């Protein structure tokens, strides 16, 4: 099932006055963080929002076994100078950026620093991997942990150069996974906002269980008639979600489809053509106590384009 809807009403993701940092990007000087910096700068330019570049550093209390081991220059000062050099590289890289840019050196763990700043940000952007990442890992520690704790949507820019080339100005739709839960509605609203600012179509994707998947739950009811009825129910639900979203999204073309399969492979496949793939932190079926659901975690690990993970933010439009 595919459906198209257009609308022309106002949609604002955040009150800018309550999110003064605008678009926050973590930068450590690595190549992947440079791509994240470019991605964040483009989004800030489109939104006419401030851009805040953050480099975090940690320093341990010095412990020296002998007087001779005490360095001439305090380690804290050395680390601070290194951080300033990283930020200076960011300044040079953004020399042509037309908007306001603030540079911050923050002491502390990168994930904790960015999570704290996210409460005052419209969006946080990080690279999938930075300096010190293990080569065998797809995601670095910050990219893995930050979406679970951020108080604003987080965009993860892939480490793979070809995948990261899906920049904010590329062609292709913004794709969002929906399941009818309040969390997925919040994700859909932010996906719609992203599609609006990019001039892109919005694709809503709802996963329908395959015959084998449904048989695990209803072994005596897996007949063609039952499968058709179940899919019709999902299509009706998705049509209602698309109509609801259309009332809140300005001038965005919305396409929607119910597709057979599991959410992660479906969204991963769509991410090949998407300029942005959007998921909520959790949706229906999430295990109580988990911070990041299996779908969002799986898409983060396998997507072929930048991924936005949207936390369960309060939004009056969800119940409208």
Tab-separated table of C-alpha atoms in Angstrom:
chain	number	residue	atom	x	y	z
A	1	UNK	CA	0.000	0.000	0.000
A	2	UNK	CA	1.312	3.418	-0.904
A	3	UNK	CA	-0.397	6.689	-0.129
A	4	UNK	CA	0.503	10.320	-0.827
A	5	UNK	CA	-0.668	13.334	1.126
A	6	UNK	CA	0.266	17.015	1.016
A	7	UNK	CA	-0.428	19.709	3.542
A	8	UNK	CA	0.359	23.346	4.284
A	9	UNK	CA	0.161	23.948	8.020
A	10	UNK	CA	2.849	25.064	10.456
A	11	UNK	CA	5.275	22.647	12.082
A	12	UNK	CA	7.897	23.683	14.643
A	13	UNK	CA	10.010	21.020	16.319
A	14	UNK	CA	11.287	23.218	19.180
A	15	UNK	CA	10.897	26.665	20.654
A	16	UNK	CA	14.252	28.170	19.664
A	17	UNK	CA	14.336	30.326	22.797
A	18	UNK	CA	14.397	27.172	24.924
A	19	UNK	CA	17.127	25.575	22.800
A	20	UNK	CA	19.720	28.377	22.508
A	21	UNK	CA	22.625	26.114	21.469
A	22	UNK	CA	20.886	25.319	18.188
A	23	UNK	CA	22.650	22.480	16.377
A	24	UNK	CA	25.341	20.920	18.580
A	25	UNK	CA	28.082	18.828	16.987
A	26	UNK	CA	30.763	16.754	18.677
A	27	UNK	CA	34.165	17.279	17.050
A	28	UNK	CA	37.456	15.545	17.851
A	29	UNK	CA	39.434	16.239	14.682
A	30	UNK	CA	38.901	12.799	13.141
A	31	UNK	CA	37.765	12.433	9.539
A	32	UNK	CA	34.373	11.105	10.567
A	33	UNK	CA	33.855	14.057	12.906
A	34	UNK	CA	34.671	16.411	10.015
A	35	UNK	CA	31.832	14.839	8.056
A	36	UNK	CA	29.598	15.280	11.083
A	37	UNK	CA	30.707	18.910	11.274
A	38	UNK	CA	29.775	19.478	7.632
A	39	UNK	CA	26.425	17.763	8.161
A	40	UNK	CA	25.640	19.840	11.248
A	41	UNK	CA	26.720	23.087	9.565
A	42	UNK	CA	24.396	22.450	6.637
A	43	UNK	CA	21.448	21.778	8.945
A	44	UNK	CA	22.213	24.927	10.963
A	45	UNK	CA	22.413	26.951	7.746
A	46	UNK	CA	19.047	25.661	6.560
A	47	UNK	CA	17.405	26.356	9.907
A	48	UNK	CA	19.219	29.661	10.419
A	49	UNK	CA	20.119	28.261	13.841
A	50	UNK	CA	23.313	28.699	15.866
A	51	UNK	CA	25.949	26.007	15.461
A	52	UNK	CA	27.770	24.881	18.606
A	53	UNK	CA	30.984	22.899	18.138
A	54	UNK	CA	31.984	20.883	21.201
A	55	UNK	CA	35.201	19.089	22.057
A	56	UNK	CA	35.308	17.199	25.352
A	57	UNK	CA	38.397	16.145	27.223
A	58	UNK	CA	39.210	14.235	30.387
A	59	UNK	CA	42.146	14.605	32.704
A	60	UNK	CA	42.989	12.381	35.652
A	61	UNK	CA	44.429	13.609	38.938
A	62	UNK	CA	48.207	13.463	38.523
A	63	UNK	CA	50.015	10.757	40.466
A	64	UNK	CA	53.817	10.842	40.418
A	65	UNK	CA	56.047	8.326	42.182
A	66	UNK	CA	59.078	10.614	42.263
A	67	UNK	CA	59.744	14.319	42.101
A	68	UNK	CA	61.646	13.803	38.857
A	69	UNK	CA	58.496	12.414	37.243
A	70	UNK	CA	56.601	15.684	37.731
A	71	UNK	CA	56.288	17.336	34.283
A	72	UNK	CA	57.420	20.918	33.765
A	73	UNK	CA	53.983	21.818	32.439
A	74	UNK	CA	50.813	20.579	34.216
A	75	UNK	CA	49.032	17.827	32.296
A	76	UNK	CA	45.785	19.775	32.564
A	77	UNK	CA	47.337	22.638	30.615
A	78	UNK	CA	48.676	20.245	27.984
A	79	UNK	CA	45.259	18.693	27.468
A	80	UNK	CA	43.620	22.097	27.302
A	81	UNK	CA	46.076	23.259	24.642
A	82	UNK	CA	45.434	20.118	22.605
A	83	UNK	CA	41.694	20.734	22.780
A	84	UNK	CA	42.110	24.337	21.672
A	85	UNK	CA	44.090	23.085	18.658
A	86	UNK	CA	41.204	20.777	17.762
A	87	UNK	CA	38.724	23.644	17.995
A	88	UNK	CA	41.000	25.854	15.909
A	89	UNK	CA	40.932	23.188	13.187
A	90	UNK	CA	37.127	23.349	13.327
A	91	UNK	CA	37.219	27.155	13.015
A	92	UNK	CA	39.348	26.925	9.882
A	93	UNK	CA	37.085	24.230	8.436
A	94	UNK	CA	34.009	26.410	8.983
A	95	UNK	CA	35.567	29.650	7.759
A	96	UNK	CA	32.848	30.124	5.149
A	97	UNK	CA	29.867	29.259	7.342
A	98	UNK	CA	27.335	32.114	7.099
A	99	UNK	CA	25.765	31.761	10.542
A	100	UNK	CA	26.771	32.075	14.167
A	101	UNK	CA	29.226	29.459	15.454
A	102	UNK	CA	30.226	28.932	19.088
A	103	UNK	CA	33.166	26.743	20.111
A	104	UNK	CA	33.249	25.003	23.482
A	105	UNK	CA	35.931	22.954	25.231
A	106	UNK	CA	34.193	20.914	27.924
A	107	UNK	CA	35.863	18.861	30.595
A	108	UNK	CA	34.313	15.442	31.051
A	109	UNK	CA	33.223	12.293	29.277
A	110	UNK	CA	32.116	13.007	25.695
A	111	UNK	CA	28.801	11.193	26.021
A	112	UNK	CA	27.982	12.865	29.326
A	113	UNK	CA	28.947	16.322	28.066
A	114	UNK	CA	26.867	16.037	24.889
A	115	UNK	CA	23.913	14.519	26.752
A	116	UNK	CA	23.915	17.433	29.191
A	117	UNK	CA	24.176	20.037	26.422
A	118	UNK	CA	21.403	18.311	24.460
A	119	UNK	CA	18.818	19.753	26.875
A	120	UNK	CA	19.587	23.159	25.351
A	121	UNK	CA	19.974	21.933	21.755
A	122	UNK	CA	17.594	21.489	18.845
A	123	UNK	CA	19.714	18.649	17.505
A	124	UNK	CA	22.981	16.867	18.331
A	125	UNK	CA	25.209	15.509	15.549
A	126	UNK	CA	28.101	13.085	16.008
A	127	UNK	CA	30.171	10.813	13.812
A	128	UNK	CA	29.647	7.079	14.089
A	129	UNK	CA	33.272	6.707	15.167
A	130	UNK	CA	35.939	9.088	16.385
A	131	UNK	CA	39.491	8.879	17.596
A	132	UNK	CA	40.360	5.814	19.612
A	133	UNK	CA	37.541	3.657	18.235
A	134	UNK	CA	38.232	-0.058	17.911
A	135	UNK	CA	38.589	-1.007	14.267
A	136	UNK	CA	36.208	-3.947	14.551
A	137	UNK	CA	33.376	-1.813	15.934
A	138	UNK	CA	30.789	-0.287	13.610
A	139	UNK	CA	29.814	2.341	16.182
A	140	UNK	CA	32.017	4.147	18.633
A	141	UNK	CA	31.144	4.492	22.301
A	142	UNK	CA	29.648	7.987	21.951
A	143	UNK	CA	27.482	7.101	18.945
A	144	UNK	CA	26.256	3.971	20.732
A	145	UNK	CA	25.478	5.571	24.093
A	146	UNK	CA	24.422	9.143	23.325
A	147	UNK	CA	21.000	8.461	21.695
A	148	UNK	CA	19.880	6.662	24.852
A	149	UNK	CA	20.565	9.684	27.051
A	150	UNK	CA	20.115	12.724	24.810
A	151	UNK	CA	17.251	15.149	25.406
A	152	UNK	CA	17.146	16.169	21.757
A	153	UNK	CA	17.203	14.173	18.525
A	154	UNK	CA	20.642	12.767	17.720
A	155	UNK	CA	21.989	12.350	14.187
A	156	UNK	CA	24.689	9.729	13.691
A	157	UNK	CA	26.794	10.286	10.556
A	158	UNK	CA	28.231	6.989	9.226
A	159	UNK	CA	31.961	6.344	9.311
A	160	UNK	CA	31.858	4.921	5.789
A	161	UNK	CA	32.648	7.730	3.344
A	162	UNK	CA	30.112	6.624	0.729
A	163	UNK	CA	27.334	6.348	3.309
A	164	UNK	CA	28.253	9.674	4.898
A	165	UNK	CA	27.965	11.354	1.485
A	166	UNK	CA	24.183	11.331	1.979
A	167	UNK	CA	24.459	14.919	3.206
A	168	UNK	CA	21.668	17.282	4.177
A	169	UNK	CA	21.371	18.609	0.642
A	170	UNK	CA	21.285	15.252	-1.184
A	171	UNK	CA	18.348	13.951	-3.156
A	172	UNK	CA	16.239	11.168	-1.691
A	173	UNK	CA	13.447	11.007	0.868
A	174	UNK	CA	13.499	11.239	4.622
A	175	UNK	CA	12.379	7.805	5.849
A	176	UNK	CA	10.796	7.143	9.241
A	177	UNK	CA	9.666	3.896	10.831
A	178	UNK	CA	6.217	4.116	12.444
A	179	UNK	CA	4.214	1.683	14.565
A	180	UNK	CA	1.385	3.819	15.935
A	181	UNK	CA	2.975	4.317	19.346
A	182	UNK	CA	3.336	7.801	20.875
A	183	UNK	CA	7.118	7.444	20.555
A	184	UNK	CA	6.891	6.814	16.831
A	185	UNK	CA	4.559	9.811	16.430
A	186	UNK	CA	7.183	12.051	18.012
A	187	UNK	CA	9.797	10.554	15.659
A	188	UNK	CA	7.479	11.139	12.677
A	189	UNK	CA	7.010	14.808	13.621
A	190	UNK	CA	10.764	15.362	13.736
A	191	UNK	CA	11.199	13.433	10.486
A	192	UNK	CA	8.581	15.695	8.906
A	193	UNK	CA	10.425	18.766	10.157
A	194	UNK	CA	13.654	17.415	8.636
A	195	UNK	CA	11.907	16.689	5.326
A	196	UNK	CA	10.432	20.189	5.292
A	197	UNK	CA	13.759	21.944	5.783
A	198	UNK	CA	15.397	19.782	3.112
A	199	UNK	CA	12.569	20.079	0.579
A	200	UNK	CA	12.331	16.286	0.557
A	201	UNK	CA	9.507	13.759	0.511
A	202	UNK	CA	8.655	11.962	3.722
A	203	UNK	CA	8.297	8.175	3.573
A	204	UNK	CA	6.422	6.443	6.405
A	205	UNK	CA	7.280	2.744	6.680
A	206	UNK	CA	5.277	0.294	8.796
A	207	UNK	CA	6.438	-3.318	9.075
A	208	UNK	CA	3.943	-6.170	8.741
A	209	UNK	CA	4.854	-9.655	10.024
A	210	UNK	CA	5.633	-12.242	7.372
A	211	UNK	CA	3.647	-15.485	7.235
A	212	UNK	CA	6.412	-17.260	9.175
A	213	UNK	CA	6.623	-14.476	11.734
A	214	UNK	CA	2.886	-14.448	12.321
A	215	UNK	CA	2.851	-18.232	12.682
A	216	UNK	CA	5.014	-17.969	15.792
A	217	UNK	CA	2.165	-16.201	17.557
A	218	UNK	CA	-0.933	-17.576	15.822
A	219	UNK	CA	-0.051	-21.073	14.530
A	220	UNK	CA	-3.697	-22.009	13.883
A	221	UNK	CA	-4.688	-18.814	12.107
A	222	UNK	CA	-2.058	-18.399	9.443
A	223	UNK	CA	-4.277	-18.515	6.395
A	224	UNK	CA	-4.363	-16.159	3.453
A	225	UNK	CA	-7.583	-14.635	4.721
A	226	UNK	CA	-6.073	-13.975	8.150
A	227	UNK	CA	-2.928	-12.480	6.623
A	228	UNK	CA	-4.991	-10.213	4.375
A	229	UNK	CA	-7.114	-9.054	7.299
A	230	UNK	CA	-4.064	-8.344	9.411
A	231	UNK	CA	-2.423	-6.320	6.643
A	232	UNK	CA	-5.636	-4.393	6.009
A	233	UNK	CA	-5.717	-3.450	9.681
A	234	UNK	CA	-2.153	-2.152	9.475
A	235	UNK	CA	-2.902	-0.212	6.291
A	236	UNK	CA	-5.890	1.421	7.936
A	237	UNK	CA	-3.745	2.336	10.933
A	238	UNK	CA	-1.020	3.778	8.699
A	239	UNK	CA	-3.530	5.830	6.715
A	240	UNK	CA	-4.726	7.334	9.992
A	241	UNK	CA	-1.126	8.118	11.009
A	242	UNK	CA	-0.433	9.777	7.643
A	243	UNK	CA	-3.621	11.852	7.881
A	244	UNK	CA	-2.771	12.906	11.443
A	245	UNK	CA	0.760	13.880	10.429
A	246	UNK	CA	-0.475	15.803	7.403
A	247	UNK	CA	-2.383	18.167	9.692
A	248	UNK	CA	0.837	19.238	11.367
A	249	UNK	CA	3.415	19.323	8.571
A	250	UNK	CA	3.854	22.292	6.234
A	251	UNK	CA	3.969	21.559	2.525
A	252	UNK	CA	5.519	18.119	2.798
A	253	UNK	CA	4.611	15.257	0.488
A	254	UNK	CA	3.972	12.149	2.570
A	255	UNK	CA	4.181	8.664	1.143
A	256	UNK	CA	3.337	5.664	3.277
A	257	UNK	CA	3.718	1.938	2.852
A	258	UNK	CA	3.059	-1.250	4.796
A	259	UNK	CA	5.813	-3.728	3.961
A	260	UNK	CA	6.274	-7.388	4.831
A	261	UNK	CA	9.259	-8.092	7.033
A	262	UNK	CA	11.082	-6.966	10.159
A	263	UNK	CA	11.651	-3.285	10.884
A	264	UNK	CA	15.454	-3.333	10.925
A	265	UNK	CA	16.090	-4.901	7.487
A	266	UNK	CA	13.248	-2.881	5.942
A	267	UNK	CA	14.540	0.453	7.221
A	268	UNK	CA	18.127	-0.531	6.456
A	269	UNK	CA	17.115	-1.241	2.866
A	270	UNK	CA	15.287	2.104	2.593
A	271	UNK	CA	18.354	3.880	3.994
A	272	UNK	CA	20.255	3.082	0.784
A	273	UNK	CA	18.205	5.719	-1.047
A	274	UNK	CA	17.265	7.962	1.887
A	275	UNK	CA	19.141	11.118	2.812
A	276	UNK	CA	18.071	10.547	6.417
A	277	UNK	CA	16.535	7.586	8.262
A	278	UNK	CA	14.573	8.381	11.423
A	279	UNK	CA	13.646	6.104	14.326
A	280	UNK	CA	12.363	6.611	17.852
A	281	UNK	CA	14.395	5.438	20.821
A	282	UNK	CA	11.665	2.927	21.615
A	283	UNK	CA	8.312	1.828	20.214
A	284	UNK	CA	5.765	-0.914	20.654
A	285	UNK	CA	7.166	-4.106	22.101
A	286	UNK	CA	10.145	-2.420	23.743
A	287	UNK	CA	11.360	-4.261	26.800
A	288	UNK	CA	10.726	-2.312	29.993
A	289	UNK	CA	13.917	-0.802	31.337
A	290	UNK	CA	15.762	-0.658	28.019
A	291	UNK	CA	16.930	2.781	26.900
A	292	UNK	CA	17.310	2.048	23.209
A	293	UNK	CA	14.943	-0.327	21.444
A	294	UNK	CA	16.040	-3.159	19.172
A	295	UNK	CA	14.874	-1.363	16.014
A	296	UNK	CA	16.753	1.876	16.661
A	297	UNK	CA	19.842	-0.034	17.759
A	298	UNK	CA	19.747	-2.300	14.708
A	299	UNK	CA	19.216	0.550	12.248
A	300	UNK	CA	22.097	2.500	13.802
A	301	UNK	CA	24.432	-0.434	13.201
A	302	UNK	CA	23.382	-1.201	9.622
A	303	UNK	CA	22.077	1.975	7.940
A	304	UNK	CA	23.639	3.259	4.725
A	305	UNK	CA	22.904	6.936	5.430
A	306	UNK	CA	22.766	9.246	8.459
A	307	UNK	CA	20.305	8.136	11.155
A	308	UNK	CA	18.298	10.380	13.449
A	309	UNK	CA	17.235	8.856	16.768
A	310	UNK	CA	14.398	10.791	18.408
A	311	UNK	CA	13.797	10.443	22.168
A	312	UNK	CA	10.308	10.371	23.689
A	313	UNK	CA	9.972	14.139	23.879
A	314	UNK	CA	6.795	15.812	25.086
A	315	UNK	CA	4.724	17.137	22.183
A	316	UNK	CA	1.074	18.237	22.448
A	317	UNK	CA	0.496	17.264	18.815
A	318	UNK	CA	0.907	13.553	19.599
A	319	UNK	CA	-2.589	13.291	21.066
A	320	UNK	CA	-4.215	15.804	18.710
